[in-house]
PDB file of C-alpha atoms in Angstrom:
ATOM      1  CA  MET M   1     -17.157  16.798  15.829  1.00 48.00           C
ATOM      2  CA  ALA M   2     -15.154  14.643  18.440  1.00 45.00           C
ATOM      3  CA  PRO M   3     -11.601  13.826  17.591  1.00 47.00           C
ATOM      4  CA  PRO M   4     -11.170  10.676  15.918  1.00 52.00           C
ATOM      5  CA  PRO M   5      -9.846   7.734  18.347  1.00 51.00           C
ATOM      6  CA  SER M   6      -6.046   7.111  18.591  1.00 50.00           C
ATOM      7  CA  GLY M   7      -4.968   4.056  16.501  1.00 51.00           C
ATOM      8  CA  ARG M   8      -2.006   3.459  18.662  1.00 53.00           C
ATOM      9  CA  GLN M   9      -2.542  -0.187  20.343  1.00 50.00           C
ATOM     10  CA  GLY M  10      -0.287  -2.319  22.731  1.00 51.00           C
ATOM     11  CA  ASN M  11       1.885  -3.349  20.094  1.00 66.00           C
ATOM     12  CA  SER M  12       4.082  -0.563  18.518  1.00 86.00           C
ATOM     13  CA  TRP M  13       4.849  -2.066  15.464  1.00 93.00           C
ATOM     14  CA  LEU M  14       1.018  -1.713  14.459  1.00 97.00           C
ATOM     15  CA  LEU M  15      -1.041   1.679  13.557  1.00 97.00           C
ATOM     16  CA  ASP M  16      -4.979   0.601  13.455  1.00 97.00           C
ATOM     17  CA  LEU M  17      -6.962   2.960  12.407  1.00 97.00           C
ATOM     18  CA  SER M  18      -9.558   0.575  11.085  1.00 98.00           C
ATOM     19  CA  ARG M  19     -12.928   0.380  11.466  1.00 97.00           C
ATOM     20  CA  LYS M  20     -12.850   4.040  12.769  1.00 97.00           C
ATOM     21  CA  GLN M  21     -15.278   5.692  10.482  1.00 97.00           C
ATOM     22  CA  LEU M  22     -13.029   7.690   9.279  1.00 98.00           C
ATOM     23  CA  THR M  23     -13.303  10.290   5.961  1.00 98.00           C
ATOM     24  CA  ASP M  24     -10.683  12.693   4.385  1.00 98.00           C
ATOM     25  CA  GLU M  25     -11.212  14.988   7.086  1.00 98.00           C
ATOM     26  CA  THR M  26     -11.019  13.031  10.279  1.00 98.00           C
ATOM     27  CA  ALA M  27      -7.995  10.521   8.691  1.00 98.00           C
ATOM     28  CA  GLU M  28      -6.017  14.348   8.112  1.00 97.00           C
ATOM     29  CA  VAL M  29      -6.774  14.426  11.638  1.00 97.00           C
ATOM     30  CA  ALA M  30      -5.497  11.188  12.785  1.00 97.00           C
ATOM     31  CA  CYS M  31      -2.817  11.477  10.543  1.00 97.00           C
ATOM     32  CA  GLN M  32      -1.447  14.529  11.629  1.00 96.00           C
ATOM     33  CA  ARG M  33      -1.501  13.297  15.205  1.00 95.00           C
ATOM     34  CA  GLU M  34       0.727  10.673  14.060  1.00 95.00           C
ATOM     35  CA  LEU M  35       3.198  12.723  12.712  1.00 94.00           C
ATOM     36  CA  SER M  36       3.547  15.626  15.377  1.00 93.00           C
ATOM     37  CA  ARG M  37       4.284  12.589  17.576  1.00 89.00           C
ATOM     38  CA  ARG M  38       7.921  12.218  15.919  1.00 87.00           C
ATOM     39  CA  LYS M  39      10.679  13.806  18.254  1.00 79.00           C
ATOM     40  CA  GLU M  40      13.468  15.480  17.016  1.00 73.00           C
ATOM     41  CA  ARG M  41      17.093  13.322  16.822  1.00 72.00           C
ATOM     42  CA  GLY M  42      20.344  15.175  15.827  1.00 69.00           C
ATOM     43  CA  GLY M  43      18.882  18.059  14.270  1.00 71.00           C
ATOM     44  CA  SER M  44      16.123  16.171  11.838  1.00 84.00           C
ATOM     45  CA  LEU M  45      12.596  14.354  13.453  1.00 87.00           C
ATOM     46  CA  ALA M  46      13.590  10.300  14.262  1.00 90.00           C
ATOM     47  CA  PRO M  47      11.174   8.245  12.046  1.00 93.00           C
ATOM     48  CA  LEU M  48       8.268   6.491  13.077  1.00 94.00           C
ATOM     49  CA  ASP M  49       8.223   2.447  14.376  1.00 93.00           C
ATOM     50  CA  PHE M  50       5.517   1.668  12.896  1.00 96.00           C
ATOM     51  CA  GLN M  51       5.552  -1.875  10.672  1.00 97.00           C
ATOM     52  CA  GLU M  52       2.141  -1.754   9.469  1.00 98.00           C
ATOM     53  CA  VAL M  53      -0.392   0.681   9.238  1.00 98.00           C
ATOM     54  CA  ASP M  54      -3.801  -0.581   8.799  1.00 98.00           C
ATOM     55  CA  ALA M  55      -6.597   2.161   7.503  1.00 98.00           C
ATOM     56  CA  SER M  56      -8.668  -0.601   6.600  1.00 98.00           C
ATOM     57  CA  GLU M  57     -12.868  -0.234   6.346  1.00 98.00           C
ATOM     58  CA  ASN M  58     -13.274   3.272   6.849  1.00 98.00           C
ATOM     59  CA  SER M  59     -14.637   6.163   3.934  1.00 98.00           C
ATOM     60  CA  ILE M  60     -10.957   7.612   3.253  1.00 98.00           C
ATOM     61  CA  GLY M  61     -10.884   8.865  -0.304  1.00 98.00           C
ATOM     62  CA  TRP M  62      -7.808  10.183  -2.315  1.00 98.00           C
ATOM     63  CA  GLN M  63      -7.165  13.389   0.163  1.00 98.00           C
ATOM     64  CA  GLY M  64      -7.397  11.033   3.145  1.00 98.00           C
ATOM     65  CA  CYS M  65      -5.382   8.521   1.273  1.00 98.00           C
ATOM     66  CA  GLN M  66      -2.262  11.289   1.022  1.00 98.00           C
ATOM     67  CA  ARG M  67      -2.475  12.305   4.340  1.00 98.00           C
ATOM     68  CA  VAL M  68      -1.885   8.134   5.142  1.00 98.00           C
ATOM     69  CA  VAL M  69       0.861   8.065   2.819  1.00 98.00           C
ATOM     70  CA  GLU M  70       2.853  10.849   4.674  1.00 97.00           C
ATOM     71  CA  VAL M  71       2.717   8.686   7.843  1.00 98.00           C
ATOM     72  CA  CYS M  72       3.817   5.629   6.024  1.00 98.00           C
ATOM     73  CA  LEU M  73       6.655   7.603   4.423  1.00 97.00           C
ATOM     74  CA  ALA M  74       7.701   8.724   7.829  1.00 96.00           C
ATOM     75  CA  CYS M  75       7.956   5.014   8.667  1.00 96.00           C
ATOM     76  CA  GLN M  76      11.721   3.832   8.695  1.00 93.00           C
ATOM     77  CA  ASP M  77      10.906  -0.177   8.247  1.00 94.00           C
ATOM     78  CA  LEU M  78       7.280  -0.006   6.487  1.00 97.00           C
ATOM     79  CA  ARG M  79       5.671  -3.473   5.501  1.00 96.00           C
ATOM     80  CA  VAL M  80       2.210  -3.627   5.334  1.00 98.00           C
ATOM     81  CA  LEU M  81      -0.284  -0.983   4.168  1.00 98.00           C
ATOM     82  CA  LYS M  82      -3.950  -1.835   4.729  1.00 98.00           C
ATOM     83  CA  LEU M  83      -6.443   0.400   2.393  1.00 98.00           C
ATOM     84  CA  SER M  84      -9.025  -2.074   1.771  1.00 98.00           C
ATOM     85  CA  ARG M  85     -12.762  -1.326   1.712  1.00 98.00           C
ATOM     86  CA  ASN M  86     -12.367   2.620   1.393  1.00 98.00           C
ATOM     87  CA  ASP M  87     -13.209   4.838  -1.098  1.00 98.00           C
ATOM     88  CA  LEU M  88     -10.443   5.356  -3.627  1.00 98.00           C
ATOM     89  CA  CYS M  89     -10.729   5.501  -6.586  1.00 98.00           C
ATOM     90  CA  ASP M  90      -8.004   6.692  -9.572  1.00 98.00           C
ATOM     91  CA  ARG M  91      -7.082   9.943  -7.651  1.00 98.00           C
ATOM     92  CA  ALA M  92      -5.530   8.034  -5.097  1.00 98.00           C
ATOM     93  CA  VAL M  93      -3.260   6.358  -7.649  1.00 98.00           C
ATOM     94  CA  PRO M  94      -0.434   8.936  -7.489  1.00 98.00           C
ATOM     95  CA  SER M  95      -0.016   9.266  -3.924  1.00 98.00           C
ATOM     96  CA  LEU M  96       0.464   5.069  -3.641  1.00 98.00           C
ATOM     97  CA  CYS M  97       2.556   4.820  -6.575  1.00 97.00           C
ATOM     98  CA  ASP M  98       5.179   7.804  -4.840  1.00 97.00           C
ATOM     99  CA  LEU M  99       4.497   5.198  -1.476  1.00 98.00           C
ATOM    100  CA  LEU M 100       5.680   2.087  -4.234  1.00 96.00           C
ATOM    101  CA  LYS M 101       8.739   4.354  -5.073  1.00 94.00           C
ATOM    102  CA  ARG M 102      10.206   5.731  -2.192  1.00 95.00           C
ATOM    103  CA  CYS M 103       9.384   2.947   0.472  1.00 94.00           C
ATOM    104  CA  ARG M 104      11.775  -0.166  -0.342  1.00 90.00           C
ATOM    105  CA  SER M 105      10.983  -2.111   2.519  1.00 92.00           C
ATOM    106  CA  LEU M 106       7.010  -2.346   1.964  1.00 95.00           C
ATOM    107  CA  GLU M 107       6.373  -5.852   1.061  1.00 95.00           C
ATOM    108  CA  GLN M 108       1.769  -6.096   1.190  1.00 96.00           C
ATOM    109  CA  LEU M 109      -0.361  -3.443  -0.335  1.00 97.00           C
ATOM    110  CA  HIS M 110      -4.252  -4.057   0.203  1.00 98.00           C
ATOM    111  CA  LEU M 111      -6.879  -1.915  -2.109  1.00 98.00           C
ATOM    112  CA  SER M 112      -9.787  -4.650  -2.264  1.00 97.00           C
ATOM    113  CA  PHE M 113     -13.230  -3.193  -2.367  1.00 98.00           C
ATOM    114  CA  ASN M 114     -12.634  -0.130  -3.698  1.00 98.00           C
ATOM    115  CA  ARG M 115     -12.961   2.162  -6.754  1.00 97.00           C
ATOM    116  CA  LEU M 116      -9.764   1.496  -8.716  1.00 97.00           C
ATOM    117  CA  SER M 117     -10.167   0.801 -12.460  1.00 96.00           C
ATOM    118  CA  ASP M 118      -8.282  -0.713 -15.145  1.00 94.00           C
ATOM    119  CA  GLU M 119      -6.150   2.365 -15.811  1.00 95.00           C
ATOM    120  CA  GLY M 120      -5.318   2.860 -12.299  1.00 96.00           C
ATOM    121  CA  ALA M 121      -4.764  -0.720 -11.588  1.00 94.00           C
ATOM    122  CA  THR M 122      -2.129  -0.487 -14.383  1.00 92.00           C
ATOM    123  CA  ALA M 123      -0.292   2.256 -13.241  1.00 95.00           C
ATOM    124  CA  LEU M 124       0.010   0.347  -9.640  1.00 94.00           C
ATOM    125  CA  VAL M 125       1.090  -3.051 -11.014  1.00 90.00           C
ATOM    126  CA  THR M 126       3.754  -1.130 -13.079  1.00 90.00           C
ATOM    127  CA  ALA M 127       5.190   1.176 -10.086  1.00 92.00           C
ATOM    128  CA  VAL M 128       5.291  -2.399  -8.608  1.00 90.00           C
ATOM    129  CA  GLN M 129       7.242  -3.898 -11.346  1.00 86.00           C
ATOM    130  CA  ASP M 130       9.339  -0.677 -11.979  1.00 87.00           C
ATOM    131  CA  THR M 131      10.441  -0.583  -8.095  1.00 84.00           C
ATOM    132  CA  ARG M 132      10.919  -4.087  -7.912  1.00 79.00           C
ATOM    133  CA  SER M 133      12.660  -5.128 -10.952  1.00 72.00           C
ATOM    134  CA  GLY M 134      14.851  -1.973 -10.957  1.00 60.00           C
ATOM    135  CA  ALA M 135      18.508  -1.946 -10.490  1.00 40.00           C
ATOM    136  CA  SER M 136      19.494  -1.270  -7.317  1.00 47.00           C
ATOM    137  CA  THR M 137      22.977  -1.164  -5.402  1.00 44.00           C
ATOM    138  CA  SER M 138      21.625  -0.767  -1.843  1.00 51.00           C
ATOM    139  CA  ASP M 139      20.809  -3.683   0.494  1.00 49.00           C
ATOM    140  CA  GLU M 140      17.455  -2.627   0.854  1.00 52.00           C
ATOM    141  CA  GLY M 141      16.989  -2.034  -2.576  1.00 50.00           C
ATOM    142  CA  SER M 142      18.738  -6.026  -3.139  1.00 52.00           C
ATOM    143  CA  ALA M 143      16.577  -7.007  -0.771  1.00 53.00           C
ATOM    144  CA  ALA M 144      13.214  -5.372  -1.915  1.00 52.00           C
ATOM    145  CA  GLN M 145      13.841  -7.184  -5.464  1.00 52.00           C
ATOM    146  CA  ARG M 146      14.215 -10.816  -3.957  1.00 61.00           C
ATOM    147  CA  LEU M 147      10.812 -10.784  -2.309  1.00 72.00           C
ATOM    148  CA  PRO M 148       7.580 -11.018  -3.347  1.00 83.00           C
ATOM    149  CA  PHE M 149       4.891  -8.613  -3.252  1.00 90.00           C
ATOM    150  CA  TRP M 150       1.856  -8.734  -2.271  1.00 93.00           C
ATOM    151  CA  LEU M 151      -0.959  -6.318  -3.770  1.00 93.00           C
ATOM    152  CA  ARG M 152      -4.635  -7.008  -3.480  1.00 95.00           C
ATOM    153  CA  LEU M 153      -6.936  -5.780  -6.167  1.00 93.00           C
ATOM    154  CA  GLU M 154      -9.718  -7.639  -5.891  1.00 93.00           C
ATOM    155  CA  GLN M 155     -13.600  -6.220  -5.924  1.00 94.00           C
ATOM    156  CA  ASN M 156     -12.368  -2.829  -7.818  1.00 96.00           C
ATOM    157  CA  ARG M 157     -13.840  -1.644 -11.199  1.00 95.00           C
ATOM    158  CA  ILE M 158     -11.244  -3.417 -13.123  1.00 93.00           C
ATOM    159  CA  ARG M 159     -13.328  -4.319 -15.983  1.00 92.00           C
ATOM    160  CA  GLN M 160     -10.439  -6.693 -17.673  1.00 87.00           C
ATOM    161  CA  PRO M 161      -8.504  -8.188 -14.972  1.00 85.00           C
ATOM    162  CA  LEU M 162      -7.563 -11.211 -16.461  1.00 84.00           C
ATOM    163  CA  SER M 163      -5.750  -8.545 -19.521  1.00 82.00           C
ATOM    164  CA  LEU M 164      -3.927  -6.776 -16.650  1.00 79.00           C
ATOM    165  CA  ILE M 165      -2.584  -9.905 -15.356  1.00 80.00           C
ATOM    166  CA  GLU M 166      -1.160 -10.832 -19.045  1.00 81.00           C
ATOM    167  CA  ASP M 167       0.470  -7.866 -19.824  1.00 76.00           C
ATOM    168  CA  PHE M 168       2.088  -7.830 -16.084  1.00 75.00           C
ATOM    169  CA  ARG M 169       3.548 -11.226 -16.974  1.00 76.00           C
ATOM    170  CA  SER M 170       4.569 -10.216 -20.013  1.00 77.00           C
ATOM    171  CA  ARG M 171       6.458  -7.651 -19.482  1.00 68.00           C
ATOM    172  CA  GLN M 172       8.550  -9.477 -16.769  1.00 63.00           C
ATOM    173  CA  PRO M 173      11.827 -10.736 -17.676  1.00 54.00           C
ATOM    174  CA  ALA M 174      12.492 -13.686 -18.845  1.00 44.00           C
ATOM    175  CA  SER M 175      14.486 -14.722 -15.643  1.00 37.00           C
ATOM    176  CA  LEU M 176      11.931 -13.539 -13.530  1.00 39.00           C
ATOM    177  CA  GLY M 177       8.680 -15.140 -12.207  1.00 39.00           C
ATOM    178  CA  ALA M 178       5.085 -13.668 -11.527  1.00 40.00           C
ATOM    179  CA  THR M 179       6.482 -11.908  -8.464  1.00 38.00           C
ATOM    180  CA  GLY M 180       9.776 -10.451  -9.623  1.00 38.00           C
ATOM    181  CA  MET M 181      11.172 -13.750  -8.458  1.00 35.00           C
ATOM    182  CA  PRO M 182      13.428 -16.056 -10.103  1.00 38.00           C
ATOM    183  CA  ALA M 183      11.370 -18.314 -11.984  1.00 38.00           C
ATOM    184  CA  ALA M 184      12.517 -21.257 -10.121  1.00 34.00           C
ATOM    185  CA  SER M 185      10.960 -20.184  -6.409  1.00 35.00           C
ATOM    186  CA  SER M 186       7.919 -17.879  -7.869  1.00 36.00           C
ATOM    187  CA  SER M 187       5.237 -20.397  -8.665  1.00 29.00           C
ATOM    188  CA  ALA M 188       4.668 -20.885  -4.847  1.00 27.00           C
ATOM    189  CA  LYS M 189       4.373 -17.149  -4.466  1.00 34.00           C
ATOM    190  CA  VAL M 190       2.098 -15.803  -6.789  1.00 37.00           C
ATOM    191  CA  CYS M 191       1.757 -11.935  -6.979  1.00 45.00           C
ATOM    192  CA  SER M 192      -1.830 -11.268  -5.599  1.00 44.00           C
ATOM    193  CA  VAL M 193      -2.337  -8.954  -7.753  1.00 46.00           C
ATOM    194  CA  CYS M 194      -3.988 -12.152  -9.675  1.00 43.00           C
ATOM    195  CA  GLU M 195      -6.583 -11.862  -7.374  1.00 47.00           C
ATOM    196  CA  ALA M 196      -7.768  -8.898  -9.729  1.00 45.00           C
ATOM    197  CA  ALA M 197      -9.176 -11.857 -11.607  1.00 48.00           C
ATOM    198  CA  ASP M 198     -12.001 -12.418  -8.547  1.00 45.00           C
ATOM    199  CA  ALA M 199     -13.907  -9.243  -9.950  1.00 44.00           C
ATOM    200  CA  SER M 200     -14.839 -11.454 -13.233  1.00 44.00           C
ATOM    201  CA  ARG M 201     -15.881 -13.668 -11.436  1.00 43.00           C
TER     202      ARG M 201
END
């Protein structure tokens, strides 16, 4: 089997692994290749510079998702992870929740057109809420709380998307809007978890 093509493009901030027919096995090879490029600096491995990892439109399952998350956690300033149009089921959720917990710079997580259920979507929404509304004294954590988080879940196997949205809203602090932003500014920046409602149309 030929090795998967490299995802490195002219833009050093982007790791583009999209549309490369990656499976769990070939995704592991591609991700390991990126991790092996980390150079030692001051006795430890230097972080990767990617701000966006795009692994959309492949055939990646939960095992390949774990490898993609490993690359994401090695990035020092990751903002966007795209895993839309893959083969992710709820077994991918624990690694994604771990990423949400540990990567406070993350602003967008795209998971549309997969096989996530109501339970998986609820766990992800809860992880976003816990990370964004949790108390933090770090500058990074404070900034993360101020920014809206885009979680795309449309076209999954979510049977009751409207119930999920209402549950999410009901658990928000009174002073925060649907995005975790102050209520006065949240109306213009609606959290894209609401796009899960598309599945019911």
